[in-house]
């Protein structure tokens, strides 16, 4: 729920238009909770979740490392005070000239998931460390990452072997169990795969050193989610089970779990109407929608908590839509959303848990709507 600091900010500053307000105190608490839950793992904040400079500076000062996906994100992490040895280029799909630029900036840790990408890294970042991403089934995740990234474990063996042959440091294995992952056993399945890659390569004398256990740590939306501590226990238990006394270096890359619950979007009801006199389904249109930052409502995947000043009143289901002239700009229709019957045009609503994957998903000026403004306090 919105913190008092955020509520005070909104009450005193009264910013016009939809905006995101991020409370850095919450980010600080989240970072500490991850440190405590997995004390032996290094934290690489996934910059794409929210690259606001204030967030990156706070995390850099707290000792975080950074998972980046582009040269621009590498530069943001450097500008925030992170040294190059605390930054990984975690995207498996990179232009060779971007690898070269990152290498020139000092980056020595790269993700790959194919022999073809290894060839690029070997040419543009000679001698660098590479880790190979393996596919996961994404089951249990509300925002699964599908088959776009990673390869099957048997292929990861080939990829890392090839990396070694080309003079790279075959450093480890990575996976991402899918974003907003609430099934604590998901890491167990992925770590079993990672261990198989370690074991097969060890037989050939290639000793991997690191497992990158990715992101996936959830934010509370409508339902409670397990605490960081529960994830820590489940993950550490799985590491013990699969690696015994030989637990490698580990990395986690929280994005959503680091900043999701730190942010709240303030929005306004623009219109409440019906499609026919005898139709009692209300359509509620907000001044923010899929193109203004709520892209994760795609397929109604992420269901945000929406708070109004009239929540004590009787509620009824309604269709919730955004303000643009694109018919795709409907957030919840297949599963309509309960809002107070007394809700009125002009009311402000708070959309909770929106610190991750909102500002950067907002269009620049679709239909002339400004990109989502953000205040970090
Ligand atoms: C997006 C991403 C993350 C962050 O995922 P969350 O589910 O937001 O924690 C971590 N690692 C990689 C490689 C990513 O692409």
XYZ file of C-alpha atoms and ligand atoms in Angstrom:
392
model
C 0.000 0.000 0.000
C 1.070 3.573 -0.623
C 3.350 4.791 2.148
C 2.567 7.894 4.180
C 5.470 9.668 2.437
C 3.843 9.034 -0.952
C 0.402 10.089 0.265
C 1.859 13.270 1.786
C 3.729 14.030 -1.439
C 0.544 13.675 -3.487
C -1.486 15.719 -1.009
C 0.964 18.617 -0.838
C 2.385 18.695 -4.372
C -0.900 17.843 -6.160
C 0.872 16.916 -9.415
C -1.305 17.377 -12.485
C -1.963 14.356 -14.705
C -1.124 10.725 -14.136
C 2.193 10.141 -12.390
C 4.251 7.552 -10.606
C 5.646 8.304 -7.157
C 8.431 6.044 -5.897
C 9.417 5.899 -2.233
C 13.164 5.234 -1.927
C 12.738 4.053 1.664
C 10.841 1.043 0.328
C 13.552 0.290 -2.230
C 16.120 0.449 0.591
C 14.071 -2.007 2.685
C 13.683 -4.359 -0.290
C 17.429 -4.366 -0.953
C 18.122 -5.199 2.688
C 15.488 -7.958 2.646
C 17.162 -9.587 -0.372
C 20.585 -9.293 1.290
C 19.210 -10.949 4.393
C 17.260 -13.654 2.543
C 20.207 -14.744 0.390
C 23.323 -13.520 2.202
C 25.717 -15.468 -0.028
C 24.254 -14.221 -3.325
C 25.296 -11.039 -5.087
C 22.420 -8.774 -6.024
C 22.338 -7.478 -9.605
C 19.376 -5.096 -9.822
C 17.623 -5.518 -13.191
C 17.837 -1.925 -14.424
C 14.979 -2.285 -16.903
C 12.414 -2.578 -14.090
C 12.903 1.095 -13.247
C 16.030 2.987 -14.329
C 15.286 6.229 -12.443
C 18.712 7.724 -11.569
C 17.730 8.178 -7.910
C 16.978 4.445 -7.615
C 20.217 3.453 -9.336
C 22.253 5.839 -7.155
C 20.683 4.500 -3.963
C 21.322 0.890 -4.933
C 24.871 1.624 -6.111
C 25.615 3.267 -2.764
C 24.173 0.254 -0.929
C 26.570 -2.035 -2.775
C 24.254 -3.456 -5.412
C 25.487 -4.673 -8.755
C 23.464 -4.192 -11.946
C 22.006 -6.364 -14.691
C 21.801 -4.350 -17.897
C 20.436 -5.051 -21.364
C 21.943 -2.301 -23.523
C 24.857 0.125 -23.700
C 22.534 2.890 -22.496
C 21.700 0.877 -19.377
C 25.410 0.154 -18.805
C 26.040 3.909 -18.930
C 23.163 4.601 -16.527
C 24.623 2.162 -14.007
C 28.098 3.703 -14.395
C 26.672 7.220 -14.010
C 24.942 6.095 -10.816
C 28.295 5.173 -9.323
C 28.617 1.475 -10.043
C 32.033 0.311 -11.195
C 32.259 -1.783 -14.358
C 33.042 -4.924 -12.367
C 29.587 -4.635 -10.790
C 27.723 -4.599 -14.106
C 26.676 -7.529 -16.265
C 25.441 -7.324 -19.839
C 22.609 -9.772 -19.304
C 20.813 -9.591 -22.617
C 21.426 -12.644 -24.806
C 20.637 -10.624 -27.935
C 23.307 -7.970 -28.531
C 24.789 -6.229 -31.548
C 28.472 -6.963 -31.858
C 29.312 -3.246 -31.856
C 27.368 -2.824 -28.594
C 29.379 -5.636 -27.037
C 32.507 -3.780 -28.155
C 31.237 -0.530 -26.630
C 30.431 -2.262 -23.343
C 33.864 -3.892 -23.385
C 35.473 -0.477 -23.885
C 33.511 0.716 -20.833
C 35.068 -2.117 -18.834
C 32.246 -4.669 -18.837
C 33.597 -8.218 -18.573
C 30.496 -10.318 -17.855
C 28.116 -11.271 -20.676
C 25.053 -13.488 -21.132
C 24.778 -15.808 -24.109
C 22.368 -18.536 -25.144
C 23.764 -19.597 -28.504
C 27.007 -20.433 -30.252
C 26.312 -17.543 -32.627
C 26.279 -15.025 -29.747
C 29.433 -16.561 -28.260
C 31.208 -15.860 -31.545
C 30.272 -12.174 -31.286
C 31.396 -11.909 -27.664
C 34.680 -13.669 -28.422
C 35.438 -11.157 -31.185
C 34.242 -7.987 -29.423
C 35.069 -8.792 -25.778
C 38.072 -11.113 -25.879
C 38.683 -13.079 -22.706
C 35.455 -11.938 -21.039
C 33.381 -14.092 -18.721
C 30.245 -15.562 -20.235
C 27.325 -17.370 -18.701
C 24.811 -19.353 -20.713
C 21.110 -18.959 -20.126
C 19.017 -22.104 -20.024
C 15.317 -22.223 -20.811
C 12.782 -22.622 -18.034
C 9.138 -23.581 -18.394
C 7.988 -20.334 -16.729
C 5.259 -22.255 -14.942
C 3.859 -20.506 -11.891
C 4.809 -17.066 -13.212
C 2.194 -14.402 -13.905
C 4.445 -12.797 -16.505
C 6.299 -15.772 -18.030
C 9.257 -15.052 -20.284
C 8.476 -17.866 -22.728
C 11.039 -19.362 -25.054
C 12.591 -16.146 -26.253
C 15.648 -16.468 -23.998
C 17.763 -19.448 -23.158
C 18.535 -22.796 -24.732
C 18.077 -26.356 -23.547
C 20.684 -27.514 -21.009
C 22.306 -29.903 -23.505
C 22.914 -26.972 -25.845
C 24.240 -24.819 -22.995
C 27.012 -27.390 -22.666
C 27.954 -26.863 -26.324
C 27.730 -23.081 -26.001
C 30.038 -22.943 -22.987
C 32.454 -25.455 -24.488
C 32.630 -23.268 -27.588
C 33.208 -20.188 -25.427
C 36.181 -21.871 -23.790
C 37.558 -22.861 -27.194
C 37.406 -19.224 -28.339
C 39.352 -18.017 -25.315
C 36.422 -16.783 -23.258
C 36.007 -17.599 -19.568
C 33.135 -20.131 -19.470
C 31.867 -18.772 -16.201
C 28.448 -20.189 -15.435
C 24.804 -20.770 -16.132
C 21.808 -18.467 -15.778
C 18.074 -18.805 -15.867
C 14.975 -16.741 -15.179
C 12.024 -18.625 -13.742
C 9.522 -16.078 -15.105
C 8.494 -12.751 -13.656
C 6.063 -12.501 -10.731
C 6.875 -16.093 -9.853
C 4.921 -17.260 -6.830
C 5.849 -20.932 -6.994
C 8.819 -21.366 -4.680
C 9.768 -24.688 -6.306
C 10.467 -23.057 -9.690
C 14.107 -22.423 -8.689
C 14.511 -26.077 -7.711
C 13.694 -27.247 -11.245
C 15.987 -24.684 -12.850
C 18.855 -25.423 -10.453
C 18.592 -29.120 -11.324
C 19.198 -28.150 -14.975
C 22.042 -25.829 -14.021
C 23.703 -28.610 -12.045
C 23.538 -30.942 -15.048
C 25.408 -28.397 -17.157
C 28.034 -27.987 -14.394
C 28.461 -31.770 -14.074
C 28.732 -32.485 -17.802
C 31.342 -29.777 -18.371
C 33.289 -30.781 -15.255
C 33.839 -34.187 -16.853
C 35.682 -32.366 -19.647
C 37.726 -30.298 -17.248
C 35.678 -27.117 -17.673
C 34.847 -25.933 -14.163
C 32.004 -23.445 -14.061
C 31.933 -21.049 -11.123
C 28.640 -19.205 -11.061
C 24.878 -19.664 -11.209
C 22.821 -16.606 -12.030
C 19.384 -17.336 -10.560
C 17.706 -14.404 -12.282
C 14.697 -12.421 -11.167
C 11.110 -13.490 -10.689
C 10.666 -12.267 -7.116
C 7.138 -10.937 -6.903
C 5.393 -7.778 -5.799
C 2.121 -7.900 -3.927
C -0.739 -6.938 -6.241
C -4.149 -8.318 -5.278
C -2.912 -11.431 -3.541
C -0.354 -11.936 -0.813
C 2.995 -13.249 -1.993
C 5.632 -15.116 0.002
C 8.241 -12.883 1.664
C 11.842 -12.615 0.473
C 12.832 -14.823 3.389
C 10.681 -17.707 2.090
C 12.298 -17.384 -1.342
C 15.716 -17.366 0.288
C 14.995 -20.562 2.168
C 13.551 -22.371 -0.839
C 16.417 -21.297 -3.086
C 19.124 -22.119 -0.587
C 17.502 -25.517 0.013
C 17.512 -26.207 -3.728
C 21.170 -25.138 -4.022
C 22.099 -27.570 -1.227
C 20.035 -30.336 -2.776
C 21.636 -30.059 -6.203
C 25.160 -28.815 -5.457
C 25.739 -30.393 -2.030
C 28.841 -28.955 -0.384
C 30.003 -27.459 -3.621
C 27.663 -24.494 -3.930
C 28.983 -22.119 -6.609
C 28.988 -18.329 -6.572
C 25.414 -17.149 -7.023
C 23.760 -14.041 -8.362
C 20.148 -12.887 -8.175
C 18.679 -10.228 -10.451
C 15.542 -8.829 -8.837
C 13.684 -6.180 -10.801
C 10.025 -6.240 -9.877
C 10.764 -7.468 -6.350
C 13.136 -4.540 -5.763
C 10.954 -1.647 -6.893
C 7.399 -2.845 -7.610
C 5.906 -2.125 -4.206
C 7.873 1.136 -3.896
C 5.753 2.927 -6.489
C 2.194 4.162 -6.749
C 0.501 5.697 -9.772
C -1.966 8.479 -9.228
C -4.626 8.567 -11.919
C -7.975 10.244 -12.519
C -11.325 8.959 -13.722
C -12.047 10.635 -17.072
C -15.359 9.010 -17.932
C -17.847 6.509 -16.555
C -20.446 5.377 -19.076
C -22.473 2.480 -20.473
C -22.911 1.050 -23.936
C -26.739 0.811 -23.830
C -29.536 1.875 -21.527
C -30.326 -1.731 -20.686
C -26.685 -2.700 -20.235
C -25.548 -2.360 -16.668
C -21.838 -2.850 -17.237
C -20.049 0.384 -16.433
C -17.019 1.354 -18.479
C -14.541 3.302 -16.372
C -11.926 5.232 -18.336
C -8.795 6.405 -16.538
C -6.238 8.965 -17.718
C -3.658 6.148 -17.881
C -3.809 2.895 -19.791
C -1.765 0.320 -21.638
C 0.200 2.974 -23.525
C 0.715 5.265 -20.541
C 2.596 2.743 -18.419
C 0.199 -0.104 -17.672
C 1.507 -2.354 -20.451
C 1.678 -5.326 -18.120
C -2.121 -5.474 -18.165
C -1.598 -7.034 -21.618
C -3.697 -10.219 -21.697
C -4.825 -9.042 -18.236
C -1.634 -10.658 -16.899
C -0.866 -8.293 -14.060
C -3.860 -7.240 -12.002
C -3.099 -4.131 -9.993
C -4.725 -3.072 -6.758
C -6.745 0.086 -7.396
C -7.599 2.191 -4.376
C -10.217 4.941 -4.295
C -11.508 7.237 -1.561
C -14.889 5.479 -1.824
C -13.799 1.909 -1.155
C -16.169 1.620 1.829
C -19.110 1.913 -0.583
C -20.748 -0.980 -2.412
C -18.738 -2.179 -5.404
C -19.686 -3.623 -8.776
C -17.644 -5.064 -11.598
C -16.729 -2.740 -14.428
C -14.593 -2.691 -17.538
C -11.477 -0.617 -16.979
C -9.933 1.201 -19.932
C -7.326 3.807 -20.778
C -7.764 7.191 -22.474
C -6.263 6.622 -25.926
C -8.122 6.050 -29.199
C -6.820 2.512 -29.574
C -9.264 -0.278 -28.911
C -6.458 -2.360 -27.419
C -6.243 0.200 -24.623
C -8.499 -1.780 -22.275
C -6.948 -3.096 -19.072
C -9.563 -5.403 -17.590
C -12.552 -6.675 -19.549
C -12.393 -10.493 -19.656
C -12.096 -10.348 -15.904
C -13.896 -7.119 -14.981
C -12.688 -5.103 -12.009
C -14.727 -4.281 -8.870
C -14.953 -0.532 -8.245
C -17.335 1.480 -6.029
C -20.739 2.240 -7.539
C -20.326 5.762 -6.175
C -17.162 6.343 -8.213
C -17.477 9.671 -10.028
C -15.858 11.366 -12.999
C -12.894 13.401 -11.731
C -12.151 11.075 -8.786
C -8.530 10.255 -8.189
C -7.505 6.625 -7.913
C -4.236 5.091 -6.767
C -2.811 2.144 -8.666
C -0.628 0.307 -6.188
C 2.534 -1.707 -6.743
C 3.476 0.131 -9.934
C 7.145 0.887 -9.245
C 8.325 -1.694 -11.796
C 7.754 -1.903 -15.544
C 5.637 1.230 -15.886
C 7.612 4.407 -16.720
C 9.735 2.674 -19.337
C 6.734 0.968 -20.905
C 4.959 4.245 -21.499
C 4.741 5.601 -25.039
C 6.366 8.961 -25.792
C 3.313 10.770 -27.118
C 0.714 8.331 -28.407
C -2.385 10.412 -29.137
C -0.484 13.367 -27.694
C -0.519 11.958 -24.170
C 2.688 12.761 -22.321
C 4.887 9.867 -21.155
C 4.310 8.829 -17.549
C 5.876 11.369 -15.218
C 7.769 10.023 -12.245
C 8.804 11.467 -8.891
C 11.299 9.614 -6.734
C 11.141 10.748 -3.123
C 13.869 -8.699 -16.639
C 15.007 -9.472 -16.118
C 15.182 -9.614 -14.742
C 14.226 -9.078 -13.715
O 13.108 -9.874 -13.607
P 12.002 -9.639 -12.468
O 11.038 -10.718 -12.701
O 11.469 -8.278 -12.655
O 12.709 -9.781 -11.160
C 16.284 -10.315 -14.320
N 17.172 -10.854 -15.193
C 17.023 -10.740 -16.514
C 18.037 -11.331 -17.429
C 15.937 -10.049 -17.024
O 15.783 -9.945 -18.352
